[in-house]
Coordinates of C-alpha atoms and ligand atoms in Angstrom, one line a residue:
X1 CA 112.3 103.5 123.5
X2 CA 112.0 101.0 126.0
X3 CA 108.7 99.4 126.8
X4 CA 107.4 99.1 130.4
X5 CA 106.5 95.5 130.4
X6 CA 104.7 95.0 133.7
X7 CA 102.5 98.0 132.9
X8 CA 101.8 96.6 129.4
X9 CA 100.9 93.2 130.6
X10 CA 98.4 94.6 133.1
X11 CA 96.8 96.0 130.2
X12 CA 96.2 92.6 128.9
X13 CA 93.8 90.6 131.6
X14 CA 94.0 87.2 129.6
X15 CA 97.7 87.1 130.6
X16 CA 97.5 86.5 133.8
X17 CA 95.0 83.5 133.3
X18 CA 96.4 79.8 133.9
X19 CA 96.5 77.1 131.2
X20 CA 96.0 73.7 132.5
X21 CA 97.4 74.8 135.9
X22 CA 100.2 76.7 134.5
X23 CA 100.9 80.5 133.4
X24 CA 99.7 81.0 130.3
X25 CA 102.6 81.6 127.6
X26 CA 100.8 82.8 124.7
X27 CA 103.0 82.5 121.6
X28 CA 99.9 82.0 118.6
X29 CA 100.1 86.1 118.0
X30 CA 100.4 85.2 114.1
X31 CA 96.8 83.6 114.5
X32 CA 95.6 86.3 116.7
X33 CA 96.9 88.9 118.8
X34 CA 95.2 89.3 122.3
X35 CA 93.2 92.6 123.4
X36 CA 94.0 95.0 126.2
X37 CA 91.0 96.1 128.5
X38 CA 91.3 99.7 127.2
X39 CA 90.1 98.3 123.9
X40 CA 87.4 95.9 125.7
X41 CA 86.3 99.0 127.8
X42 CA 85.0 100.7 124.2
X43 CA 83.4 97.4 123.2
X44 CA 81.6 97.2 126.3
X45 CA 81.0 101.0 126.4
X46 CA 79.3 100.7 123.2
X47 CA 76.5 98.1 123.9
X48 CA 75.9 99.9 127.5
X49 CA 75.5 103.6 126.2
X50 CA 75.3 104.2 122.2
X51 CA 74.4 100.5 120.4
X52 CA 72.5 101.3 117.3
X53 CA 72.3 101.1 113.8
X54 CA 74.3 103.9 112.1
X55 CA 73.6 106.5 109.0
X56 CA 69.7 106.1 108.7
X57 CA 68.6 106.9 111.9
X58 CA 67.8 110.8 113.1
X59 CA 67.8 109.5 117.0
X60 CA 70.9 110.8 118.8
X61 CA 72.1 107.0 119.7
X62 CA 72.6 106.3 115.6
X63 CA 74.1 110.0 116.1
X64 CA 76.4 109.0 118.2
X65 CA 77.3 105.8 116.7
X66 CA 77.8 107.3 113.4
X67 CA 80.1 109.7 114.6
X68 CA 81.8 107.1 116.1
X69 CA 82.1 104.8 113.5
X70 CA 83.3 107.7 110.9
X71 CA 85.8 108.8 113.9
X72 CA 87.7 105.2 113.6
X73 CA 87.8 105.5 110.1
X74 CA 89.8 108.6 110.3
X75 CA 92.1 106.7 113.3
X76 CA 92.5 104.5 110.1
X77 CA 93.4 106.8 107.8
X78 CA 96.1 108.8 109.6
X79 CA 98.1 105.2 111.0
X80 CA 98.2 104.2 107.9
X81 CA 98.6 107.4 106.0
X82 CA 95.8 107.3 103.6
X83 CA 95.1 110.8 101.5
X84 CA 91.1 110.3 101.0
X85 CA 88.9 108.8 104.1
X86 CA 85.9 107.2 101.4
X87 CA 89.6 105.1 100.3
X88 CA 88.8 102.6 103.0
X89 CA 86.2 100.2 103.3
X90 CA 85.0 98.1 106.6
X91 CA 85.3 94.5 105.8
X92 CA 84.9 91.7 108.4
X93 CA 88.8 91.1 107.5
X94 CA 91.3 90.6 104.7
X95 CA 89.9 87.5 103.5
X96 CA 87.0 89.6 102.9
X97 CA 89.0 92.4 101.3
X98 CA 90.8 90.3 99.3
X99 CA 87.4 88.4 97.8
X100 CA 86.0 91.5 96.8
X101 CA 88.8 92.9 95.2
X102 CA 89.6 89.6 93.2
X103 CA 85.6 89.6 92.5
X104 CA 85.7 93.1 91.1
X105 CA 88.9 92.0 88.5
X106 CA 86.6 88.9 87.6
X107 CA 84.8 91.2 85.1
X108 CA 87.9 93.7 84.5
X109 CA 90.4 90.7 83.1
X110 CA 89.6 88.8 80.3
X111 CA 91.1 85.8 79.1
X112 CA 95.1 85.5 78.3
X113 CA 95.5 88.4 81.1
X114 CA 98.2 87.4 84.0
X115 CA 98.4 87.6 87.3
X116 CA 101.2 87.2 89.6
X117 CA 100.9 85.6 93.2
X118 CA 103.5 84.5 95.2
X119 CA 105.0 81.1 96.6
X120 CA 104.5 82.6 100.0
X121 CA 101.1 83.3 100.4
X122 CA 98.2 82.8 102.6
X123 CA 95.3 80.8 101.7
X124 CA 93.1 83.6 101.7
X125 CA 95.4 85.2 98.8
X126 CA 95.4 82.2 96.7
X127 CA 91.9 81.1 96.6
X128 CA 90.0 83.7 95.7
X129 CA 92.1 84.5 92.5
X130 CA 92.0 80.8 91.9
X131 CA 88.5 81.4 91.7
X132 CA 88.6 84.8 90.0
X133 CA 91.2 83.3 86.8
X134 CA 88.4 80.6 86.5
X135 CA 85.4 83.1 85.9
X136 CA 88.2 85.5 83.7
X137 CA 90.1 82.7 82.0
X138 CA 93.3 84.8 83.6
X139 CA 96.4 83.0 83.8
X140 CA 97.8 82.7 87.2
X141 CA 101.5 82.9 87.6
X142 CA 103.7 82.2 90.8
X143 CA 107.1 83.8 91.8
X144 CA 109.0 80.7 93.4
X145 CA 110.5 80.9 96.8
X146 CA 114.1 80.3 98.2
X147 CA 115.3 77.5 100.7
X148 CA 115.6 80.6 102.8
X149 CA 112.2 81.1 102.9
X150 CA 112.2 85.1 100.7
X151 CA 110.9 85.2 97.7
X152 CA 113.2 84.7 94.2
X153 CA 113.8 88.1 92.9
X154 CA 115.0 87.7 89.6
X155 CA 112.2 85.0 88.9
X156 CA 109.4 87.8 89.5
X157 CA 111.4 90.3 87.0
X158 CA 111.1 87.6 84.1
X159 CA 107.5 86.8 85.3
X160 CA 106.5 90.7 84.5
X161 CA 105.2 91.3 81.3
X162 CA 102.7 93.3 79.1
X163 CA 99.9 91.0 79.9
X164 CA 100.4 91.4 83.5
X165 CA 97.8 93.2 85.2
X166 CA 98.0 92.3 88.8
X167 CA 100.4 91.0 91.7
X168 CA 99.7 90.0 94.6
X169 CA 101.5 89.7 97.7
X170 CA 101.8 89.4 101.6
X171 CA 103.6 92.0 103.2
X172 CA 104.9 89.6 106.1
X173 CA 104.1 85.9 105.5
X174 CA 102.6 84.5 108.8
X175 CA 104.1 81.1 108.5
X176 CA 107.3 82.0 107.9
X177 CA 107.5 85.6 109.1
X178 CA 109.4 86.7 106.3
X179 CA 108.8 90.4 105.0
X180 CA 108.7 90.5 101.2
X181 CA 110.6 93.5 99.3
X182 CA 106.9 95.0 98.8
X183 CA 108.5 98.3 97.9
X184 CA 110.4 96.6 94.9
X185 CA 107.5 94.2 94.0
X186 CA 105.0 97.6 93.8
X187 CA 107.9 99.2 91.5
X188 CA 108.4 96.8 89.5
X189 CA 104.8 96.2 88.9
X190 CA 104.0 99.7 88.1
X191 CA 106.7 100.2 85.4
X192 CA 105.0 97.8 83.5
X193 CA 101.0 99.2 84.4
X194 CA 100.3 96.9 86.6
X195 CA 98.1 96.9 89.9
X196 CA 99.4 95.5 93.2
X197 CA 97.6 94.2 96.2
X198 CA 99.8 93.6 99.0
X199 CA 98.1 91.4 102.3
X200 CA 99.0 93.3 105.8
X201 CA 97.4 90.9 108.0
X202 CA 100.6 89.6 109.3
X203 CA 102.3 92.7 109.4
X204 CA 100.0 95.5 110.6
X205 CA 100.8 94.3 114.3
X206 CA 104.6 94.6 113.6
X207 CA 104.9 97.0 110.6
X208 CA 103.5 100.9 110.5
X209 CA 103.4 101.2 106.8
X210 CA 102.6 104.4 105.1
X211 CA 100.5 103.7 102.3
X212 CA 100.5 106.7 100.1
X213 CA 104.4 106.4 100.1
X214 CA 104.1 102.9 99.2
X215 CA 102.2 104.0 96.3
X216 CA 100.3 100.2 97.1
X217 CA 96.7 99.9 94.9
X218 CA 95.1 97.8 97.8
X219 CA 96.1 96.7 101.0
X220 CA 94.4 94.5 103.4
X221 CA 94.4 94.5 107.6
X222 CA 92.5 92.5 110.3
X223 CA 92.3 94.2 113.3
X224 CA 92.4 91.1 115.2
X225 CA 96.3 91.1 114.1
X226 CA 97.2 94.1 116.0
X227 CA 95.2 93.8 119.1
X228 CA 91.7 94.8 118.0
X229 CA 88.7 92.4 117.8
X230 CA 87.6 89.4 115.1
X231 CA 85.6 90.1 112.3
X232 CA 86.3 94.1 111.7
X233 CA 89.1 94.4 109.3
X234 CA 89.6 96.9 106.1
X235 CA 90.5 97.4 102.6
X236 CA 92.4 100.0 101.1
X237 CA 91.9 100.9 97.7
X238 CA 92.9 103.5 95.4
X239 CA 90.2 105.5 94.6
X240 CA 90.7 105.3 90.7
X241 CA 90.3 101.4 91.5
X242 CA 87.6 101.5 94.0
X243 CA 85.4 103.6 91.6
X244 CA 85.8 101.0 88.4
X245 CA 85.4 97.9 90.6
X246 CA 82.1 96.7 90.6
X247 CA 80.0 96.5 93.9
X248 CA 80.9 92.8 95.7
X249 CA 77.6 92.5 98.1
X250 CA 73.9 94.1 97.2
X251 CA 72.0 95.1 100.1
X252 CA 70.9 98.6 102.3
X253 CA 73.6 100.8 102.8
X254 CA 75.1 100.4 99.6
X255 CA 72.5 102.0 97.4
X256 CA 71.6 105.2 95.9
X257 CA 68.3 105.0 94.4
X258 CA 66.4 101.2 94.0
X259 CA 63.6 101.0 91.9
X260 CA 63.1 97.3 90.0
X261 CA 64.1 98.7 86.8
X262 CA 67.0 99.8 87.9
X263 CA 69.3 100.5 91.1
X264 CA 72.4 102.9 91.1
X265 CA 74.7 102.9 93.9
X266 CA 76.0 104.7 96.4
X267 CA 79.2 106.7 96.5
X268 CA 82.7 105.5 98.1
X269 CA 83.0 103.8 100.7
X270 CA 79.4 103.3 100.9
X271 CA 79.5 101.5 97.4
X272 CA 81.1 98.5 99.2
X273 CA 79.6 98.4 102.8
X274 CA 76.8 96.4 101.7
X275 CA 74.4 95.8 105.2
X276 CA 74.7 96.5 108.8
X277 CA 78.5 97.0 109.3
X278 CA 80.6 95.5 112.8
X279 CA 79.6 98.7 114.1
X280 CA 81.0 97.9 117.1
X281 CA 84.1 96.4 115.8
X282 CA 84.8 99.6 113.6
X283 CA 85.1 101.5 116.4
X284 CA 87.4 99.0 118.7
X285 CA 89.8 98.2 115.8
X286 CA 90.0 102.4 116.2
X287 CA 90.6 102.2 119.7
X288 CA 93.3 99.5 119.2
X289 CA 95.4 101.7 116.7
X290 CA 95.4 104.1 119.2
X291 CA 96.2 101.3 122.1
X292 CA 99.2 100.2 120.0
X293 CA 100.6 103.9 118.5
X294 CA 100.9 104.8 122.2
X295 CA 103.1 102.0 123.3
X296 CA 104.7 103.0 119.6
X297 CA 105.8 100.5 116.8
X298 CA 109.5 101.7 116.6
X299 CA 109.8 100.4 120.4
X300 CA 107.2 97.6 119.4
X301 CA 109.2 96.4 116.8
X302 CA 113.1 96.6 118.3
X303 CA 111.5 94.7 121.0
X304 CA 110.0 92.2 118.9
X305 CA 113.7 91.8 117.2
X306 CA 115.1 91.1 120.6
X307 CA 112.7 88.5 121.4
X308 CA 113.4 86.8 118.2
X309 CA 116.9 87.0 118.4
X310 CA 117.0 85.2 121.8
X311 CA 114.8 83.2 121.0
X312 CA 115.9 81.5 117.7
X313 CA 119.6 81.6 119.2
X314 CA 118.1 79.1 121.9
X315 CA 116.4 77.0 119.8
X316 CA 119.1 76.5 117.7
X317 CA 121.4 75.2 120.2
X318 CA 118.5 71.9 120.6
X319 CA 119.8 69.2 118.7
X320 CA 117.9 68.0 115.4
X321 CA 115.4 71.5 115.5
X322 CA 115.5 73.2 112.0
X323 CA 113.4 76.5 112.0
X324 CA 111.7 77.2 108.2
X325 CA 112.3 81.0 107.2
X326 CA 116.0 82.0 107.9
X327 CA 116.2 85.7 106.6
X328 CA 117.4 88.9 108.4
X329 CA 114.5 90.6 107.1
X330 CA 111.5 88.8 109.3
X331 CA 109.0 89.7 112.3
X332 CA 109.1 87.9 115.4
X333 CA 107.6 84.2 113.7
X334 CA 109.7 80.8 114.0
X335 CA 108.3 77.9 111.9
X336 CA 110.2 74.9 113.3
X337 CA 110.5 71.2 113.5
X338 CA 112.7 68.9 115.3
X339 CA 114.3 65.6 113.5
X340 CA 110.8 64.2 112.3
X341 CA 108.8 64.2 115.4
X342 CA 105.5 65.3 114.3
X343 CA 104.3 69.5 115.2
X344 CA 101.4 68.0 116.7
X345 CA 102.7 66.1 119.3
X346 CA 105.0 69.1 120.5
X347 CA 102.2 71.7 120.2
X348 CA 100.0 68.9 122.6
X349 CA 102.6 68.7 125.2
X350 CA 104.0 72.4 124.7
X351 CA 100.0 73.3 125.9
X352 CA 100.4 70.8 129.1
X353 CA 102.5 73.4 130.5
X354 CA 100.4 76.3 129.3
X355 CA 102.3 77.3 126.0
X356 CA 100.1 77.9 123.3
X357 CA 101.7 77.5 119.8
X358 CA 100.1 76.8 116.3
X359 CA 100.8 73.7 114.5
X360 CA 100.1 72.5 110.9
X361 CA 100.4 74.1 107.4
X362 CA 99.0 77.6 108.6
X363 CA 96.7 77.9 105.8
X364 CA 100.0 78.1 103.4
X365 CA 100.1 74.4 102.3
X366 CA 102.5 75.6 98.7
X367 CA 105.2 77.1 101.9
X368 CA 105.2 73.6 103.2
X369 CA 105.2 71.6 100.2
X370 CA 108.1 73.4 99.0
X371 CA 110.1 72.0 102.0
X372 CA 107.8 68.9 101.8
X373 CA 106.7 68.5 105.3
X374 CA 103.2 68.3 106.8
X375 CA 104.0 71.4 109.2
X376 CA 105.5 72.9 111.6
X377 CA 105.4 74.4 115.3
X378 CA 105.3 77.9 114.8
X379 CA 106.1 80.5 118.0
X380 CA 105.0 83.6 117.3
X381 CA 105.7 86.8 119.4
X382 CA 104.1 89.9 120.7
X383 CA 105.3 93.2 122.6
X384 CA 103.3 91.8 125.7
X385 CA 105.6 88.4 125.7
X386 CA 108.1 89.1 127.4
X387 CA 112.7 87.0 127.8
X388 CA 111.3 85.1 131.0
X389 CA 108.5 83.5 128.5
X390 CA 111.5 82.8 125.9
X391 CA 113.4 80.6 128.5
X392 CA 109.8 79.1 129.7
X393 CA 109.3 78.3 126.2
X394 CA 112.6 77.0 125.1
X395 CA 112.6 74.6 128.4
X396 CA 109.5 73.4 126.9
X397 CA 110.5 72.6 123.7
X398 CA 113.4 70.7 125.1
X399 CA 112.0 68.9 127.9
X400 CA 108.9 67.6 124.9
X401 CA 111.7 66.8 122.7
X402 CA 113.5 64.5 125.6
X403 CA 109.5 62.8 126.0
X404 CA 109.2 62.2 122.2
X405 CA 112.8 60.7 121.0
Ligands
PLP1 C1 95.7 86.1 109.3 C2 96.1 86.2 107.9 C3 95.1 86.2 106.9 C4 93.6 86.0 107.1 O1 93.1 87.0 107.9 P1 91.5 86.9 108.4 O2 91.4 87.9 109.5 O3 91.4 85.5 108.8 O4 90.7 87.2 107.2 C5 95.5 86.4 105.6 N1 96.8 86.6 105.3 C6 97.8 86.6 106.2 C7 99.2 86.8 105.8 C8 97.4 86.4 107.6 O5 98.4 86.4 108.5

C-alpha cells in the first residue's frame, strides 16, 4: 500500500518547476489539484487527432469523439458507483451542478418549505439557495458548527421537520478539511422525506465514495479536485429527481423537437447538457479517474493521514500558531493562524521561498466569522507532496513568523 513517490512525482512535470528561484512546494491542492502528463497527453491527443463536435455529426472524427466522451462517462459511473449512466450530467463544475439543481427546486418548493444548509459550507452551496429561497419564498435554515470545526449533531436533529424538503451539505469542507457524518445527515433526512445534496468537491480527490450505497440524491465533483482539468466537473442526480427537475439552460443538444409553438426536450442526461459540452474536458476528467484509481485511494488516503499527522504535530510545536478545524475525522487541510499576524503576510513570504498556500476566507466567510477572524493560511496536501516538503514547509512558517513578530 505504499506509494512510489519519485515515480509519482515524475508524473507530475509542474513539480519540478522553480518558484521565485526555489523548488516549488505546492501546498493549495484544496484550490486545485495539479495534473500528471498522462492526463495532459489525452488533452493534447484530442485536439491533434479526434477534436470535433460530438452527437450530430455522421463524420468519423464526431464518431470518435462521441465514443469518447460517452466512454468517460462510464469511467464516471463505475468510480463512483452509479446504477444508471443518463444519472450524470457534464457540468463545467459543482458550482454549476449546484445552480442547476437549486434552480430546478425554485419551482418545486413553495413558500413556508425549509431547507437545511450547513455552517460549514462553500460559497458555491450557500448562494445559489440564497437565491433559490428568494424566487420560492423557502425558508433557509443552518445547522451551527462546533469550536472544533464538525458540525452540531443534535442541532440538525431538531432542525428536521415535516416542512423540510432539502439538506445540503459538503462532504469535506475545504477550509477546514473536516468530513461531515454525510451518511447520518442522508439518514436522517430521508426518515423524514427529504432530499439531500451533498458537495464532493473537496473530497473526490481524498474520498472514493460509493454513491448508490450512500443512497445521496445529488452529489457534485470538479475534476480539477482530483487531478483532472478546470471547467469539466458533474452532477449526480437521482433519476426520479433528474426527470421532475426542470431543464436549467435552453440551447442545441438539449432538445427533442423545437417548433415556436412549442419545444419538448430531450431525454436524460441530454435534458441538462444544454450546448457544446468541455468535450475535451469530459474525456480528461475520465482519464484522471483512471490516473488516480491506479495509484489507488486506500494508499492515497493513508498517505495523506501521514502527511497531516506530521505535519500538524510540527506546527503545533511554533509558538502562538492555532490551526481552525481540530477533528480526527479530516483530509489532509490545516487552516491556521499565528498570534494575530495577518494570513497575508505569511502566504507573501511563505511564496519567497517557493511555497504556495491559500490565504483569506476560502469562499466560506460564515467558517470564519464563527471564529471571527479575517482568514487564515491554509496548507493543503496531495499524494504527490511528499515529508521532505512538510519540514520545507514548517521551516518556512517559522522562519516568516521570526520576520513578522
Ligand atoms: C472547490 C470547491 C467548490 C467549487 O468548485 P468549482 O470547481 O469552483 O465549481 C465548492 N465546494 C467545495 C467544498 C470546494 O472545495
Amino acid at each position: 500500500m505504499t506509494l512510489d513517490l519519485t515515480k509519482i512525482r515524475a508524473d507530475f512535470p509542474i513539480l519540478s518547476r522553480k518558484v521565485n528561484g526555489q523548488p516549488l512546494v505546492y501546498l493549495d491542492n484544496a484550490a486545485t489539484s495539479q495534473t500528471p502528463k498522462q492526463v495532459i497527453d489525452v488533452i493534447a491527443d484530442y485536439y491533434q487527432r479526434y477534436n470535433a463536435n460530438i452527437h450530430r455529426g455522421v463524420h468519423t472524427l464526431s464518431q470518435e469523439a462521441t465514443d469518447k466522451f460517452e466512454e468517460a462517462r462510464k469511467t464516471v459511473q463505475d468510480h463512483f458507483g452509479i446504477e444508471k449512466t443518463h444519472e450524470i450530467i457534464f457540468t463545467p463544475g459543482t458550482t454549476h451542478s449546484i445552480n442547476l439543481v437549486a434552480f430546478g427546486f425554485g419551482s418545486l418548493l413553495k413558500t413556508g418549505d425549509e431547507v437545511i444548509v450547513s455552517a460549514l459550507e462553500h460559497h458555491a452551496n450557500i448562494v445559489p439557495w440564497q437565491m433559490m429561497c428568494e424566487r420560492s419564498g423557502a425558508i433557509l435554515r443552518v445547522i451551527p458548527m462546533t469550536d472544533a470545526g464538525t458540525l452540531d449533531m443534535k442541532a440538525y436533529d431538531k432542525l428536521l421537520n415535516d416542512k423540510t424538503k432539502l439538506v445540503f451539505v459538503n462532504h469535506v469542507s475545504n477550509a477546514l478539511g473536516t468530513i461531515n457524518p454525510i451518511e447520518e445527515i442522508i439518514e436522517k433526512a430521508h426518515a423524514i422525506g427529504a432530499a439531500v445534496l451533498v458537495d464532493g468537491a473537496q473530497a473526490c480527490g481524498h474520498i472514493k465514495p460509493n454513491l448508490q450505497k450512500l443512497n445521496v440524491d445529488f452529489y457534485t465533483v470538479s475534476a480539477h479536485k482530483l487531478c483532472g482539468p478546470t471547467g469539466v466537473g458533474i452532477l449526480y442526480g437521482k433519476e426520479h429527481w433528474l426527470k421532475k427537475l426542470p431543464p436549467y439552460q435552453g440551447g442545441g443538444e438539449m432538445i427533442d423537437e423545437v417548433t415556436f409553438e412549442k419545444t419538448t426536450y430531450a431525454d436524460l442526461p441530454h435534458k441538462f447538457e444544454a450546448g457544446t459540452p468541455n468535450i475535451c474536458g469530459g474525456i480528461a476528467f475520465g482519464a484522471a479517474l483512471n490516473y488516480m484509481n491506479a495509484v489507488g485511494f486506500e494508499a492515497i488516503g493513508a498517505y495523506e493521514d501521514e502527511l497531516l499527522k506530521n505535519a500538524t504535530d510540527r506546527l503545533s510545536k511554533i509558538e502562538g500558531l492555532r490551526i481552525y478545524g481540530e477533528t480526527e475525522r479530516k483530509t489532509a487541510v490545516i487552516s491556521f493562524n499565528i498570534d494575530d499576524i495577518h494570513p497575508y503576510d505569511i502566504g507573501t513570504l511563505l511564496d519567497k521561498m517557493g511555497i504556495a498556500v491559500r490565504t483569506g476566507h476560502h469562499c466560506a466567510q460564515p467558517i470564519m466569522d464563527y471564529y471571527k477572524i479575517p482568514g487564515t493560511v491554509r496548507a493543503s496536501f496531495a499524494f504527490y507532496n511528499t515529508l521532505e516538503e512538510v519540514d520545507q514547509f514548517v521551516n518556512g512558517v517559522q522562519k516568516a513568523t521570526d520576520m513578522l513578530r
